[in-house]
Amino acid sequence: MPTGARLNILSLDGGGVRGIVAATTLLHVERQTEQPVHELFDLVAGTSAGALVALLLTTPEQNGKLPRDASQTVQAFSDHAARIFPLDPLRGGPRRPRPYSQTPVKQVARRLLGEHRLSDCVVPVLVPTYDMAAAKPYVFDSALAQHDPSQDRPLVDVVLSAIAAPFYFQPSKLLADDEHPHSRLLIDGGVFANNPALIALRRGRQIRGNGRPKVLSVSTGGHTRLADAAKGYDWKNPKRLGRSLADFIGLVFDANSGMAHELLHSELPEEDYYRVEIQLPANLDSLDDSREETLAALQAQVEPALRGERFKRFLGSLVEN
């Protein structure tokens, strides 16, 4: 972490395959600031797919080199999305019914992050999850993990816990052992903090209380089917139930993301807070459509949303902070 009073915070929403939207946004951030994420920001928070983006950008590669840049992270998403969310071999689209297997997720996480642990992150990283066993939120915190072995876990376990969205994946079971006194049953933190910016701001102030916080909050695109979905809920119809549950999960994620944005917008001056929010067309808002053409179309949505002068000014203020 850089020295001094600077406190640049990056917050990354969850969103399944739409995590490639966040990674592509950060590609533009790195190009415009000419700084990698791990140097530009003093704390990074990521929920669900945002957690995977955060960890790829803040964890040294297995050969000891510096963390990946955003272009490599975009490529990682493109290369592995269909392994995490396998396509239906007959229809070619997202598979039904769910949930998906955790095994490919574990294999992808191990290939990308190796044997690294949470404590290996080169800047503080936060990953919110919800502990069903304790009935309360649990936040993986790399700064705590560097000083407290009971808070440290392999990054593979962190990723499995972060992406365990209800209906899409089974909960992640972390068993107690000599270093970890409590077993945990963790699901995707998107159920309460799909936009983790508030958590990041609070923790950033704890770590560096005298710093002036500047928060860049990056969404993975709005869920545009909700109005249509509301007309079609039928909990008694098994043919409709799966689609209804998937839409409802999207609604929960979008609702708490929006609340976090409203609170941050009122908490911080305009010059200290920027939210990248991209409204996706209905054919691109799925959390698990891993088709190559969908991933390419998601990336194409990003650049037009970042053309404004205010975004450029905010990036400049991050560099100067």
Coordinates of C-alpha atoms in Angstrom, one line a residue:
M1 CA 0.0 0.0 0.0
P2 CA 1.3 3.4 -0.9
T3 CA 2.4 5.7 2.0
G4 CA 0.8 9.0 3.0
A5 CA -2.8 10.1 3.5
R6 CA -4.1 8.8 0.2
L7 CA -7.1 6.5 0.3
N8 CA -8.2 5.3 -3.1
I9 CA -10.9 2.6 -2.9
L10 CA -12.1 0.3 -5.6
S11 CA -15.4 -1.5 -5.2
L12 CA -16.5 -4.3 -7.7
D13 CA -20.0 -5.6 -7.9
G14 CA -20.9 -9.2 -8.4
G15 CA -22.6 -10.4 -11.5
G16 CA -21.5 -13.9 -12.7
V17 CA -20.2 -13.8 -16.2
R18 CA -20.9 -10.1 -16.2
G19 CA -17.7 -9.8 -14.2
I20 CA -16.1 -9.3 -17.5
V21 CA -17.8 -5.9 -17.6
A22 CA -15.9 -4.9 -14.4
A23 CA -12.6 -6.3 -15.7
T24 CA -13.0 -4.4 -19.0
T25 CA -13.9 -1.2 -17.2
L26 CA -10.6 -1.6 -15.2
L27 CA -8.8 -2.1 -18.5
H28 CA -9.8 1.4 -19.5
V29 CA -8.9 2.7 -16.0
E30 CA -5.4 1.3 -16.3
R31 CA -4.9 2.7 -19.8
Q32 CA -6.1 6.2 -18.9
T33 CA -4.2 6.4 -15.6
E34 CA -1.1 4.5 -16.8
Q35 CA -1.1 2.7 -13.5
P36 CA -2.0 -0.9 -12.6
V37 CA -4.9 -1.5 -10.2
H38 CA -2.6 -2.7 -7.4
E39 CA -0.7 0.7 -7.5
L40 CA -3.6 3.0 -8.1
F41 CA -5.8 1.7 -5.3
D42 CA -5.2 1.3 -1.6
L43 CA -8.0 -1.1 -0.9
V44 CA -10.1 -3.3 -3.2
A45 CA -13.4 -4.9 -2.4
G46 CA -15.2 -7.4 -4.6
T47 CA -18.3 -9.4 -4.3
S48 CA -18.9 -12.7 -6.1
A49 CA -17.4 -12.4 -9.6
G50 CA -16.0 -9.0 -8.5
A51 CA -14.1 -11.0 -5.9
L52 CA -12.4 -13.0 -8.5
V53 CA -11.5 -9.9 -10.5
A54 CA -10.1 -8.3 -7.3
L55 CA -8.0 -11.3 -6.4
L56 CA -6.6 -11.7 -9.9
L57 CA -5.5 -8.0 -9.9
T58 CA -3.9 -8.0 -6.4
T59 CA -2.3 -11.5 -6.0
P60 CA 1.2 -12.2 -7.4
E61 CA 1.3 -14.7 -10.2
Q62 CA 2.7 -18.1 -9.4
N63 CA 6.1 -17.3 -10.8
G64 CA 6.5 -14.5 -8.3
K65 CA 5.8 -11.7 -10.8
L66 CA 3.5 -8.7 -9.9
P67 CA -0.2 -9.3 -10.1
R68 CA -2.0 -9.5 -13.4
D69 CA -3.0 -6.4 -15.2
A70 CA -6.6 -5.8 -16.3
S71 CA -6.0 -7.0 -19.9
Q72 CA -4.9 -10.4 -18.5
T73 CA -7.9 -10.5 -16.2
V74 CA -10.3 -9.9 -19.1
Q75 CA -8.6 -12.7 -20.9
A76 CA -8.9 -15.0 -17.9
F77 CA -12.6 -14.4 -17.8
S78 CA -12.9 -15.0 -21.5
D79 CA -10.9 -18.2 -21.3
H80 CA -12.7 -19.8 -18.3
A81 CA -16.3 -18.5 -18.1
A82 CA -17.7 -21.5 -20.0
R83 CA -15.9 -23.9 -17.5
I84 CA -17.5 -22.2 -14.5
F85 CA -20.9 -21.8 -16.3
P86 CA -21.1 -24.8 -18.7
L87 CA -23.5 -24.3 -21.7
D88 CA -26.3 -26.6 -22.5
P89 CA -24.9 -28.9 -25.2
L90 CA -28.3 -29.1 -26.9
R91 CA -29.6 -25.6 -26.7
G92 CA -26.2 -23.8 -26.7
G93 CA -27.3 -21.4 -24.0
P94 CA -27.2 -21.4 -20.2
R95 CA -27.8 -24.8 -18.7
R96 CA -31.1 -25.6 -16.9
P97 CA -31.7 -26.8 -14.2
R98 CA -29.0 -25.5 -11.9
P99 CA -27.0 -25.5 -9.6
Y100 CA -23.6 -25.8 -11.3
S101 CA -20.8 -28.0 -10.0
Q102 CA -18.2 -26.4 -7.7
T103 CA -15.5 -28.7 -9.2
P104 CA -14.7 -26.6 -12.3
V105 CA -14.7 -23.5 -10.2
K106 CA -12.1 -25.0 -7.9
Q107 CA -10.0 -26.1 -10.9
V108 CA -10.1 -22.6 -12.5
A109 CA -9.3 -20.9 -9.2
R110 CA -6.4 -23.2 -8.6
R111 CA -5.0 -22.6 -12.1
L112 CA -5.3 -18.9 -11.9
L113 CA -4.4 -18.3 -8.2
G114 CA -2.3 -21.4 -7.4
E115 CA -1.6 -22.0 -3.8
H116 CA -1.8 -18.4 -2.8
R117 CA -3.6 -17.4 0.4
L118 CA -5.6 -14.4 1.3
S119 CA -2.6 -12.9 3.2
D120 CA -0.6 -12.9 -0.1
C121 CA -2.6 -10.0 -1.6
V122 CA -0.4 -7.0 -2.2
V123 CA -3.0 -4.4 -1.2
P124 CA -5.9 -4.9 1.3
V125 CA -8.7 -6.9 -0.2
L126 CA -12.2 -7.5 1.1
V127 CA -14.6 -10.2 0.0
P128 CA -18.0 -10.3 1.6
T129 CA -19.9 -13.5 2.1
Y130 CA -22.8 -14.7 4.2
D131 CA -22.3 -17.4 6.8
M132 CA -25.4 -19.5 6.9
A133 CA -24.2 -21.5 9.9
A134 CA -23.7 -18.3 12.0
A135 CA -26.6 -16.4 10.3
K136 CA -24.5 -13.3 9.8
P137 CA -22.2 -11.7 7.2
Y138 CA -18.6 -12.8 7.1
V139 CA -16.0 -10.7 5.2
F140 CA -12.7 -12.1 4.1
D141 CA -10.1 -9.4 5.0
S142 CA -6.5 -9.8 3.7
A143 CA -5.2 -7.1 6.0
L144 CA -6.5 -9.1 9.0
A145 CA -5.2 -12.3 7.5
Q146 CA -1.7 -11.0 7.4
H147 CA -1.7 -10.7 11.2
D148 CA -4.2 -13.3 12.3
P149 CA -3.8 -16.9 10.9
S150 CA -7.4 -17.7 11.9
Q151 CA -8.6 -15.2 9.3
D152 CA -6.3 -16.6 6.5
R153 CA -7.6 -19.1 3.9
P154 CA -6.4 -20.4 0.6
L155 CA -7.7 -18.2 -2.2
V156 CA -9.4 -21.2 -3.8
D157 CA -11.6 -21.4 -0.7
V158 CA -12.3 -17.6 -0.9
V159 CA -13.4 -17.9 -4.5
L160 CA -15.6 -20.9 -3.9
S161 CA -17.3 -19.0 -1.1
A162 CA -17.6 -15.7 -3.0
I163 CA -19.3 -17.2 -6.1
A164 CA -21.8 -19.5 -4.2
A165 CA -24.9 -17.5 -5.3
P166 CA -28.1 -19.2 -4.2
F167 CA -29.7 -21.4 -6.9
Y168 CA -26.5 -21.2 -9.0
F169 CA -24.0 -23.0 -6.7
Q170 CA -24.1 -25.0 -3.4
P171 CA -22.8 -23.2 -0.3
S172 CA -19.1 -23.5 0.4
K173 CA -18.2 -25.5 3.5
L174 CA -15.0 -24.4 5.4
L175 CA -14.3 -26.8 8.2
A176 CA -12.7 -25.9 11.5
D177 CA -9.1 -27.0 12.1
D178 CA -6.2 -26.1 14.4
E179 CA -5.9 -22.5 12.9
H180 CA -9.6 -22.0 12.3
P181 CA -11.8 -22.5 15.4
H182 CA -15.1 -22.1 13.5
S183 CA -16.6 -24.1 10.7
R184 CA -18.5 -21.9 8.1
L185 CA -21.1 -22.5 5.5
L186 CA -20.7 -19.5 3.1
I187 CA -22.7 -18.2 0.3
D188 CA -22.3 -15.3 -2.1
G189 CA -22.2 -11.9 -0.3
G190 CA -24.4 -10.5 -3.0
V191 CA -27.4 -11.4 -0.8
F192 CA -26.5 -8.4 1.4
A193 CA -23.7 -6.5 -0.3
N194 CA -23.6 -7.1 -4.1
N195 CA -22.1 -3.6 -4.2
P196 CA -19.4 -3.7 -1.4
A197 CA -18.5 0.0 -1.5
L198 CA -19.9 0.8 1.9
I199 CA -18.0 -2.1 3.5
A200 CA -14.9 -0.9 1.7
L201 CA -15.3 2.7 2.8
R202 CA -15.7 1.7 6.5
R203 CA -12.7 -0.6 6.4
G204 CA -10.6 1.9 4.6
R205 CA -11.2 4.5 7.2
Q206 CA -10.2 2.0 9.9
I207 CA -6.9 1.2 8.0
R208 CA -6.1 4.8 7.1
G209 CA -8.3 7.1 9.2
N210 CA -6.5 10.3 8.1
G211 CA -6.8 9.6 4.3
R212 CA -9.3 11.4 2.1
P213 CA -11.4 8.6 0.6
K214 CA -12.0 8.5 -3.1
V215 CA -14.3 5.6 -4.2
L216 CA -14.6 4.1 -7.7
S217 CA -17.6 1.8 -7.6
V218 CA -17.9 -0.5 -10.7
S219 CA -21.1 -2.3 -11.5
T220 CA -21.4 -5.3 -13.8
G221 CA -24.5 -3.9 -15.6
G222 CA -28.1 -3.4 -14.5
H223 CA -30.6 -6.3 -14.5
T224 CA -33.2 -5.1 -17.1
R225 CA -35.7 -8.0 -17.0
L226 CA -37.2 -7.2 -13.6
A227 CA -40.3 -5.5 -14.7
D228 CA -41.2 -8.3 -17.1
A229 CA -40.2 -10.9 -14.6
A230 CA -42.6 -9.4 -12.0
K231 CA -45.5 -10.0 -14.3
G232 CA -44.6 -13.7 -14.7
Y233 CA -43.9 -15.0 -11.2
D234 CA -45.7 -18.3 -10.6
W235 CA -44.2 -20.1 -7.6
K236 CA -46.6 -23.1 -8.2
N237 CA -45.6 -23.7 -11.8
P238 CA -42.5 -25.9 -11.9
K239 CA -41.8 -24.9 -15.5
R240 CA -41.8 -21.2 -14.5
L241 CA -40.2 -21.6 -11.1
G242 CA -36.6 -21.8 -12.2
R243 CA -36.7 -18.7 -14.2
S244 CA -38.6 -16.9 -11.4
L245 CA -35.9 -17.8 -8.9
A246 CA -33.1 -16.7 -11.1
D247 CA -34.9 -13.3 -11.7
F248 CA -35.5 -13.0 -8.0
I249 CA -31.8 -13.5 -7.2
G250 CA -31.0 -10.7 -9.7
L251 CA -33.6 -8.5 -8.1
V252 CA -32.0 -9.0 -4.6
F253 CA -28.5 -8.2 -6.0
D254 CA -29.7 -5.1 -7.8
A255 CA -31.7 -3.8 -4.9
N256 CA -28.9 -3.8 -2.4
S257 CA -26.4 -2.5 -5.0
G258 CA -28.7 0.4 -5.6
M259 CA -29.1 1.1 -1.9
A260 CA -25.3 1.1 -1.4
H261 CA -25.0 3.6 -4.3
E262 CA -27.6 5.9 -2.8
L263 CA -25.9 5.9 0.6
L264 CA -22.4 6.5 -0.9
H265 CA -23.8 9.3 -3.1
S266 CA -25.1 11.1 0.0
E267 CA -22.0 10.3 2.1
L268 CA -19.2 11.6 -0.1
P269 CA -18.8 14.7 -2.2
E270 CA -19.3 14.3 -5.9
E271 CA -15.6 14.8 -6.6
D272 CA -14.8 11.8 -4.3
Y273 CA -17.2 9.2 -5.5
Y274 CA -17.9 7.8 -9.0
R275 CA -20.2 4.9 -9.9
V276 CA -19.8 3.2 -13.2
E277 CA -23.3 1.9 -14.0
I278 CA -24.0 0.3 -17.4
Q279 CA -27.6 -0.6 -18.3
L280 CA -27.5 -3.8 -20.3
P281 CA -30.0 -4.9 -22.9
A282 CA -32.2 -7.8 -21.8
N283 CA -30.3 -10.3 -23.9
L284 CA -27.1 -9.6 -22.0
D285 CA -28.2 -9.4 -18.4
S286 CA -27.9 -13.1 -17.6
L287 CA -25.5 -14.1 -14.8
D288 CA -24.6 -17.4 -16.5
D289 CA -24.6 -17.0 -20.3
S290 CA -21.0 -17.8 -21.1
R291 CA -21.3 -17.9 -24.9
E292 CA -18.3 -16.3 -26.6
E293 CA -20.6 -13.9 -28.5
T294 CA -22.3 -12.8 -25.2
L295 CA -18.9 -12.1 -23.5
A296 CA -17.8 -10.1 -26.5
A297 CA -21.0 -8.1 -26.5
L298 CA -20.7 -7.4 -22.8
Q299 CA -17.2 -6.0 -23.4
A300 CA -18.5 -3.8 -26.2
Q301 CA -21.0 -2.1 -23.8
V302 CA -18.2 -0.7 -21.6
E303 CA -16.3 1.9 -23.7
P304 CA -19.3 4.1 -24.7
A305 CA -20.3 4.3 -21.0
L306 CA -16.8 5.7 -20.1
R307 CA -16.6 8.6 -22.5
G308 CA -17.8 11.3 -20.1
E309 CA -15.6 14.1 -19.0
R310 CA -16.5 13.6 -15.3
F311 CA -15.2 10.0 -15.5
K312 CA -11.9 11.3 -16.9
R313 CA -11.7 14.0 -14.2
F314 CA -12.3 11.4 -11.5
L315 CA -9.5 9.2 -12.8
G316 CA -7.2 12.2 -12.8
S317 CA -8.1 12.9 -9.2
L318 CA -7.3 9.3 -8.2
V319 CA -3.8 9.8 -9.7
E320 CA -3.3 13.1 -7.9
N321 CA -4.8 12.0 -4.6

